[in-house]
Short mmCIF file of C-alpha atoms and ligand atoms in Angstrom, two decimals:
data_model
loop_
_atom_site.label_atom_id
_atom_site.label_comp_id
_atom_site.label_asym_id
_atom_site.label_seq_id
_atom_site.Cartn_x
_atom_site.Cartn_y
_atom_site.Cartn_z
CA MET A 23 113.89 133.20 91.50
CA THR A 24 115.10 129.61 91.41
CA ASP A 25 112.95 126.61 90.47
CA LEU A 26 114.10 124.26 93.21
CA LEU A 27 111.85 121.50 91.87
CA SER A 28 113.91 121.40 88.67
CA LEU A 29 117.15 120.79 90.57
CA THR A 30 118.46 117.49 91.89
CA PRO A 31 117.85 117.22 95.66
CA ASP A 32 121.58 117.82 96.27
CA ALA A 33 121.61 120.97 94.15
CA ALA A 34 118.39 122.20 95.77
CA ARG A 35 119.89 121.67 99.20
CA GLN A 36 122.99 123.68 98.24
CA SER A 37 120.91 126.48 96.85
CA LEU A 38 118.74 126.65 99.98
CA THR A 39 121.69 126.36 102.35
CA ALA A 40 123.44 129.32 100.71
CA TRP A 41 120.23 131.35 100.88
CA LEU A 42 119.62 130.50 104.55
CA THR A 43 123.21 131.35 105.46
CA ALA A 44 122.95 134.71 103.71
CA ARG A 45 119.83 135.47 105.75
CA GLY A 46 121.52 134.47 109.01
CA GLU A 47 119.06 131.62 109.65
CA PRO A 48 120.04 128.80 112.04
CA ALA A 49 121.58 125.70 110.45
CA TYR A 50 118.72 123.38 111.44
CA ARG A 51 116.33 125.19 109.09
CA ILE A 52 117.60 123.21 106.11
CA ARG A 53 116.21 120.04 107.69
CA GLN A 54 112.81 121.71 107.84
CA LEU A 55 112.91 122.96 104.28
CA THR A 56 114.20 120.17 102.05
CA PRO A 57 111.54 117.54 102.95
CA ARG A 58 108.90 120.06 101.79
CA LEU A 59 110.12 119.76 98.22
CA TRP A 60 109.40 116.07 97.63
CA GLU A 61 109.19 113.88 100.72
CA ARG A 62 106.37 115.67 102.54
CA PRO A 63 105.51 118.22 99.91
CA VAL A 64 103.59 121.43 100.48
CA PRO A 65 101.60 123.20 97.76
CA ARG A 66 103.22 126.53 98.71
CA TRP A 67 105.80 127.53 101.31
CA ALA A 68 102.99 129.38 103.10
CA ASP A 69 101.62 125.94 103.99
CA ALA A 70 104.79 124.87 105.84
CA THR A 71 103.38 126.14 109.09
CA ASP A 72 106.29 124.86 111.18
CA LEU A 73 108.29 127.78 109.76
CA PRO A 74 108.07 131.43 110.89
CA ALA A 75 105.77 133.47 108.67
CA PRO A 76 108.40 135.95 107.41
CA LEU A 77 110.61 133.07 106.31
CA ARG A 78 107.71 131.45 104.45
CA GLU A 79 106.97 134.71 102.67
CA ALA A 80 110.58 135.13 101.63
CA LEU A 81 110.70 131.55 100.37
CA ASP A 82 107.56 132.03 98.30
CA LEU A 83 109.18 135.07 96.68
CA ASP A 84 112.62 133.61 95.98
CA PHE A 85 111.76 129.94 95.47
CA PRO A 86 108.15 129.70 94.31
CA LEU A 87 107.05 126.07 94.08
CA GLY A 88 105.78 125.30 90.57
CA ARG A 89 102.47 123.48 90.28
CA LEU A 90 100.65 121.47 87.67
CA THR A 91 96.95 122.15 87.99
CA VAL A 92 94.32 119.51 87.37
CA ALA A 93 92.31 120.53 84.32
CA ALA A 94 90.44 117.22 84.19
CA HIS A 95 90.45 113.99 86.12
CA GLN A 96 88.74 110.87 84.80
CA VAL A 97 88.32 107.49 86.47
CA SER A 98 87.93 104.37 84.35
CA ALA A 99 85.61 101.50 85.17
CA ASP A 100 88.76 99.39 85.83
CA GLY A 101 90.20 101.90 88.32
CA THR A 102 92.67 103.53 85.93
CA GLU A 103 92.77 107.30 86.37
CA LYS A 104 93.73 109.93 83.85
CA PHE A 105 94.96 113.38 84.84
CA LEU A 106 95.05 116.25 82.40
CA TRP A 107 97.45 118.85 83.78
CA THR A 108 97.71 122.48 82.84
CA LEU A 109 101.27 123.84 83.03
CA ALA A 110 102.29 127.37 84.00
CA ASP A 111 102.28 128.56 80.37
CA GLY A 112 98.87 127.04 79.59
CA GLN A 113 100.27 123.97 77.79
CA ALA A 114 98.85 120.64 78.85
CA VAL A 115 100.04 117.06 79.34
CA GLU A 116 98.54 113.88 80.72
CA SER A 117 99.48 111.21 83.26
CA VAL A 118 97.77 107.90 83.89
CA LEU A 119 97.62 106.15 87.26
CA ILE A 120 97.18 102.38 87.03
CA PRO A 121 96.44 100.55 90.29
CA GLU A 122 97.27 96.86 90.39
CA GLY A 123 97.18 95.14 93.78
CA LYS A 124 99.55 97.04 96.04
CA ARG A 125 101.26 98.65 93.10
CA ARG A 126 100.30 102.08 91.81
CA THR A 127 102.03 102.79 88.54
CA LEU A 128 102.06 106.33 87.21
CA CYS A 129 102.65 106.74 83.50
CA ILE A 130 104.22 110.17 83.07
CA SER A 131 104.82 112.55 80.16
CA SER A 132 108.20 114.02 79.27
CA GLN A 133 107.24 116.40 76.45
CA VAL A 134 104.19 118.31 75.25
CA GLY A 135 103.42 116.20 72.18
CA CYS A 136 106.09 114.27 70.30
CA ALA A 137 108.07 114.99 67.14
CA LEU A 138 108.58 111.39 66.08
CA GLY A 139 105.22 110.68 64.46
CA CYS A 140 104.96 106.90 64.89
CA VAL A 141 101.89 106.13 62.76
CA PHE A 142 100.02 104.17 65.44
CA CYS A 143 100.46 106.72 68.24
CA ALA A 144 97.96 109.38 69.28
CA THR A 145 100.62 111.65 70.79
CA GLY A 146 102.58 111.39 67.54
CA THR A 147 99.69 112.87 65.58
CA MET A 148 99.73 116.11 67.59
CA GLY A 149 103.34 117.07 66.84
CA TRP A 150 105.82 118.50 69.33
CA SER A 151 105.30 121.74 71.28
CA ARG A 152 107.99 121.79 73.95
CA ASN A 153 110.05 119.84 76.44
CA LEU A 154 108.96 119.56 80.06
CA THR A 155 111.25 120.83 82.82
CA PRO A 156 112.50 118.34 85.44
CA GLY A 157 110.04 119.91 87.89
CA GLU A 158 107.16 119.35 85.48
CA ILE A 159 108.16 115.72 84.92
CA ALA A 160 108.65 114.72 88.56
CA GLY A 161 105.86 117.15 89.47
CA GLN A 162 103.33 114.73 87.99
CA VAL A 163 104.18 112.39 90.88
CA ARG A 164 104.40 115.25 93.38
CA GLU A 165 100.90 116.47 92.57
CA ILE A 166 99.43 113.06 93.35
CA ARG A 167 101.41 112.88 96.56
CA LEU A 168 100.03 116.32 97.44
CA GLN A 169 96.50 115.00 96.95
CA SER A 170 97.18 112.20 99.42
CA ALA A 171 100.30 110.44 100.62
CA GLU A 172 98.61 107.01 100.44
CA ARG A 173 97.85 107.50 96.78
CA SER A 174 101.48 108.23 95.98
CA PRO A 175 102.74 106.14 93.03
CA THR A 176 105.00 103.17 93.84
CA ASN A 177 106.19 102.79 90.24
CA VAL A 178 106.80 105.23 87.43
CA VAL A 179 106.98 104.59 83.70
CA PHE A 180 107.98 107.17 81.08
CA MET A 181 105.24 105.98 78.74
CA GLY A 182 103.04 109.04 78.62
CA MET A 183 103.40 111.79 76.06
CA GLY A 184 106.75 112.42 74.41
CA GLU A 185 110.08 110.73 73.76
CA PRO A 186 112.08 110.96 77.00
CA LEU A 187 115.47 110.65 75.30
CA LEU A 188 114.73 113.69 73.13
CA ASN A 189 114.47 115.62 76.40
CA TRP A 190 117.43 113.93 78.06
CA GLU A 191 118.69 116.97 79.96
CA SER A 192 115.44 117.24 81.94
CA VAL A 193 114.79 113.51 82.13
CA ASP A 194 118.29 112.93 83.54
CA VAL A 195 117.53 115.28 86.46
CA ALA A 196 113.97 113.95 86.85
CA LEU A 197 115.31 110.39 87.20
CA THR A 198 117.48 111.56 90.09
CA ILE A 199 114.56 113.31 91.75
CA LEU A 200 112.30 110.28 91.38
CA ASN A 201 114.88 107.92 92.89
CA HIS A 202 116.81 110.04 95.44
CA PRO A 203 115.96 109.39 99.11
CA GLU A 204 115.50 113.15 99.53
CA GLY A 205 113.48 113.21 96.34
CA LEU A 206 110.49 110.95 95.75
CA GLY A 207 112.40 107.88 96.96
CA ILE A 208 111.10 105.45 94.34
CA GLY A 209 113.43 102.46 93.83
CA ALA A 210 115.33 102.54 90.54
CA ARG A 211 113.95 99.12 89.63
CA HIS A 212 110.49 100.65 89.88
CA ILE A 213 111.28 103.36 87.35
CA THR A 214 111.10 102.48 83.64
CA LEU A 215 112.18 104.64 80.75
CA SER A 216 110.53 103.80 77.45
CA THR A 217 112.17 104.92 74.21
CA VAL A 218 112.23 104.27 70.50
CA GLY A 219 116.03 104.29 70.82
CA ILE A 220 117.68 107.70 70.42
CA LEU A 221 121.16 106.15 70.37
CA PRO A 222 123.47 108.90 71.64
CA LYS A 223 121.16 109.53 74.59
CA LEU A 224 120.55 105.84 75.19
CA ALA A 225 124.30 105.54 75.80
CA LEU A 226 124.04 108.25 78.48
CA PHE A 227 121.08 106.52 80.11
CA ALA A 228 123.02 103.22 80.09
CA LYS A 229 125.89 104.93 81.91
CA ARG A 230 123.77 105.84 84.91
CA PRO A 231 124.75 103.62 87.82
CA GLU A 232 121.21 103.12 89.16
CA GLN A 233 119.24 100.05 88.10
CA PHE A 234 116.62 101.99 86.13
CA ARG A 235 114.68 99.79 83.77
CA LEU A 236 114.67 100.21 80.02
CA ALA A 237 111.80 99.48 77.66
CA VAL A 238 112.47 99.79 73.94
CA SER A 239 109.62 100.41 71.54
CA LEU A 240 110.55 97.98 68.81
CA HIS A 241 107.21 97.26 67.09
CA ALA A 242 108.80 95.60 64.06
CA PRO A 243 111.51 92.96 63.58
CA THR A 244 112.82 94.23 60.23
CA GLN A 245 114.04 97.62 59.05
CA ALA A 246 111.51 97.77 56.21
CA MET A 247 108.57 97.03 58.48
CA ARG A 248 109.80 99.38 61.19
CA LYS A 249 110.29 102.23 58.70
CA GLU A 250 106.62 102.00 57.75
CA LEU A 251 105.52 102.40 61.34
CA MET A 252 108.23 104.57 62.86
CA PRO A 253 109.94 107.38 60.92
CA VAL A 254 112.77 107.38 63.50
CA GLU A 255 114.03 104.16 61.88
CA LYS A 256 115.55 106.33 59.11
CA LYS A 257 117.78 108.08 61.64
CA TYR A 258 118.56 105.32 64.13
CA SER A 259 118.26 101.97 62.38
CA LEU A 260 117.25 98.66 63.87
CA PRO A 261 120.71 97.02 63.49
CA GLU A 262 122.35 99.97 65.27
CA LEU A 263 119.71 99.88 67.99
CA LEU A 264 120.19 96.15 68.54
CA GLY A 265 123.93 96.67 68.67
CA ALA A 266 123.47 99.26 71.39
CA LEU A 267 121.17 96.93 73.35
CA GLN A 268 123.79 94.17 73.26
CA GLY A 269 125.99 96.46 75.32
CA PHE A 270 123.26 97.32 77.81
CA GLU A 271 124.03 95.47 81.02
CA ARG A 272 120.55 95.15 82.43
CA ARG A 273 117.61 93.19 81.11
CA VAL A 274 115.64 95.01 78.44
CA THR A 275 111.92 94.91 77.71
CA LEU A 276 110.89 95.11 74.07
CA GLU A 277 107.53 96.77 73.43
CA TYR A 278 105.59 95.49 70.46
CA VAL A 279 102.17 96.85 69.47
CA LEU A 280 100.27 94.30 67.41
CA ILE A 281 98.67 95.86 64.33
CA ALA A 282 96.49 93.77 62.03
CA GLY A 283 98.19 92.87 58.79
CA LYS A 284 101.25 95.03 59.51
CA ASN A 285 103.48 93.29 62.04
CA ASP A 286 101.40 90.45 63.46
CA SER A 287 102.29 87.51 61.21
CA LEU A 288 103.95 84.37 62.53
CA GLU A 289 106.97 85.15 60.34
CA ALA A 290 107.26 88.43 62.21
CA ALA A 291 107.06 86.49 65.48
CA GLU A 292 109.92 84.25 64.29
CA ALA A 293 112.02 87.26 63.37
CA LEU A 294 111.22 88.91 66.69
CA ALA A 295 112.27 85.76 68.54
CA LYS A 296 115.65 85.90 66.76
CA ILE A 297 116.07 89.45 68.05
CA ALA A 298 114.82 88.86 71.60
CA SER A 299 116.66 85.60 72.31
CA PRO A 300 120.26 86.81 72.19
CA LEU A 301 119.27 89.84 74.28
CA ALA A 302 117.39 87.63 76.77
CA ALA A 303 114.77 90.35 76.49
CA LEU A 304 111.24 90.26 77.86
CA VAL A 305 108.70 91.00 75.14
CA ASN A 306 105.63 93.03 76.01
CA LEU A 307 102.90 92.54 73.43
CA LEU A 308 100.42 95.40 73.42
CA PRO A 309 97.02 95.46 71.77
CA LEU A 310 96.77 98.47 69.43
CA HIS A 311 94.80 101.30 70.99
CA PRO A 312 92.81 103.76 68.94
CA GLY A 313 94.10 107.26 68.26
CA GLY A 314 96.87 106.93 65.68
CA ALA A 315 96.60 107.14 61.91
CA PRO A 316 93.26 106.00 60.50
CA GLY A 317 93.19 102.63 58.77
CA LEU A 318 95.13 100.71 61.42
CA SER A 319 93.28 98.09 63.38
CA PRO A 320 94.20 95.93 66.31
CA SER A 321 95.33 92.43 65.62
CA PRO A 322 92.50 89.92 66.20
CA ARG A 323 92.72 88.24 69.60
CA ALA A 324 93.45 84.80 68.10
CA HIS A 325 96.37 86.30 66.15
CA MET A 326 97.76 87.94 69.24
CA LEU A 327 97.60 84.69 71.17
CA ALA A 328 99.26 82.78 68.34
CA PHE A 329 101.99 85.42 68.13
CA GLU A 330 102.62 85.16 71.87
CA ARG A 331 102.60 81.33 71.67
CA ARG A 332 105.18 81.35 68.87
CA LEU A 333 107.53 83.56 70.87
CA LYS A 334 107.18 81.30 73.90
CA ASP A 335 107.79 78.21 71.75
CA ARG A 336 111.07 79.83 70.71
CA GLY A 337 112.02 80.27 74.36
CA VAL A 338 111.25 83.98 74.58
CA GLU A 339 109.55 85.36 77.65
CA ALA A 340 106.53 87.16 76.24
CA VAL A 341 103.49 88.72 77.90
CA LEU A 342 100.34 89.81 76.14
CA ARG A 343 99.26 92.89 78.09
CA ARG A 344 95.69 93.71 78.95
CA SER A 345 94.40 97.10 77.94
CA ARG A 346 93.62 99.33 80.87
CA GLY A 347 91.66 102.57 80.92
CA LEU A 348 90.40 102.24 77.37
CA ASP A 349 87.01 103.73 78.22
CA ILE A 350 88.65 107.02 79.19
CA ALA A 351 91.32 106.96 76.46
CA ALA A 352 93.97 106.46 79.12
CA ALA A 353 95.86 103.56 77.59
CA CYS A 354 99.48 103.88 76.49
CA GLY A 355 99.70 105.55 73.13
CA GLN A 356 96.24 107.02 73.46
CA LEU A 357 97.34 110.15 75.23
CA ARG A 358 96.70 113.25 73.21
CA VAL A 359 95.60 116.56 74.57
CA GLU A 360 92.91 117.87 72.30
CA ARG A 361 94.10 121.23 70.98
CA GLU A 362 90.73 122.86 71.66
CA LEU A 363 91.11 122.11 75.35
CA GLY A 364 94.20 124.15 76.24
CA ARG A 365 93.25 126.87 78.70
CA LYS A 366 89.53 126.45 78.22
CA VAL A 367 89.09 123.29 80.25
CA PRO A 368 87.10 124.12 83.36
CA ALA A 369 89.12 123.47 86.50
CA GLN A 370 88.38 120.27 88.39
CA GLU A 371 86.04 118.79 85.83
CA HIS A 372 85.35 115.30 87.08
CA ALA A 373 84.12 113.00 84.39
CA GLY A 374 84.28 109.83 86.44
CA VAL A 375 82.63 106.66 85.23
CA GLU A 376 80.29 105.79 88.08
N1 LIG B 428 108.14 107.81 73.16
C1 LIG B 428 108.39 106.70 74.01
C2 LIG B 428 107.53 106.70 75.25
C3 LIG B 428 106.08 107.08 75.10
S1 LIG B 428 105.07 105.99 74.14
C4 LIG B 428 108.20 105.40 73.25
O1 LIG B 428 107.68 105.45 72.14
O2 LIG B 428 108.65 104.38 73.75
C5 LIG B 428 104.74 104.73 75.35
C6 LIG B 428 104.39 103.38 74.76
O3 LIG B 428 103.10 103.39 74.15
C7 LIG B 428 105.36 102.95 73.69
O4 LIG B 428 105.75 101.60 73.85
C8 LIG B 428 104.53 103.15 72.47
O5 LIG B 428 105.03 102.45 71.41
C9 LIG B 428 103.17 102.70 72.94
N2 LIG B 428 102.09 103.09 72.02
C10 LIG B 428 102.03 104.15 71.23
N3 LIG B 428 100.90 104.17 70.50
C11 LIG B 428 100.21 103.06 70.87
C12 LIG B 428 98.94 102.52 70.47
N4 LIG B 428 98.17 103.13 69.58
N5 LIG B 428 98.54 101.38 71.05
C13 LIG B 428 99.30 100.77 71.98
N6 LIG B 428 100.49 101.23 72.38
C14 LIG B 428 100.96 102.36 71.83
FE1 LIG B 429 106.49 109.64 70.14
FE2 LIG B 429 106.57 107.30 71.50
FE3 LIG B 429 104.34 108.13 70.25
FE4 LIG B 429 106.41 107.34 68.79
S1 LIG B 429 105.22 106.08 70.22
S2 LIG B 429 105.15 109.17 68.43
S3 LIG B 429 108.09 108.11 70.02
S4 LIG B 429 105.32 109.13 71.97
#
């Protein structure tokens, strides 16, 4: 058995071609098979009714198509949707679909949980269980495309559960699947990887020739402040991270969650401006969402606006983001699969906000 959905489209094509040849199938079959993986996906080979039945049966045996099943689907009052997926082994992850005009951005997970334990993050509080396979990562997009082609995401951000660069092997393949014309065909500029900065892997990401976008979760402009919020600072320090970003050829976005009394002072804004300016980085300011360690509260709105203003006054392009999907706990950093759920979630539970 081969998991074709965890291979790059080129590798999947090779694997299928060899299999077809061994069975004495005509050469044109490959053109019928490969689009069924990603472009015009089928839930199972049995559903590719343009193929002879015996061939479909053989495909289902040798190349079963892995699925993520919807354990819960919630729709927010603002149109944001949250999907809780159950994986083949009963583990669960979440994705969030954020519609905005013509754009449909899917926020995808790369790991079950996360080992890095940033104090403000809900996923961080659940610890790490396992890495997702490439098929499970790109499969989050595939499942929505299976539901309806029109709903297919136009943009993808690795801002769901997990640290993508701690699962680089799978994420590397998933990036190819997302972007490849015989994969999901999403433009590289519409795919954003968000990371706290796992330096050796960041170098590998930077080497990819496609114009994938990079968002770096900075959250603090000094080592001392960052260490309080993000344990990873002890391993990959801020100066090293900034050094690595200097060498990154494309424009970087810096993510900065504003936490009352921790990192939201105007001095912090000044220090952040000194970091962002030489990088010509865009700064995304995010209101703190609930779900991390107790005792942290969002920066008051007036503080956030003043912080944004100060960055702009220093010539930094900064955007204070709106929170989306808060009513269904679908905002970035709020994703955490409750342990009790697991296998017990009834299938297709729709808890939509009417
Ligand atoms: N591990 C990666 C990607 C997943 S987190 C990373 O940390 O970059 C996706 C984004 O959500 C990150 O920018 C993260 O810092 C942010 N985030 C985490 N907890 C949050 C919270 N409580 N409120 C707002 N944003 C949060
Ligand atoms: Fe992990 Fe990102 Fe959450 Fe930090 S913010 S715990 S790296 S998912």
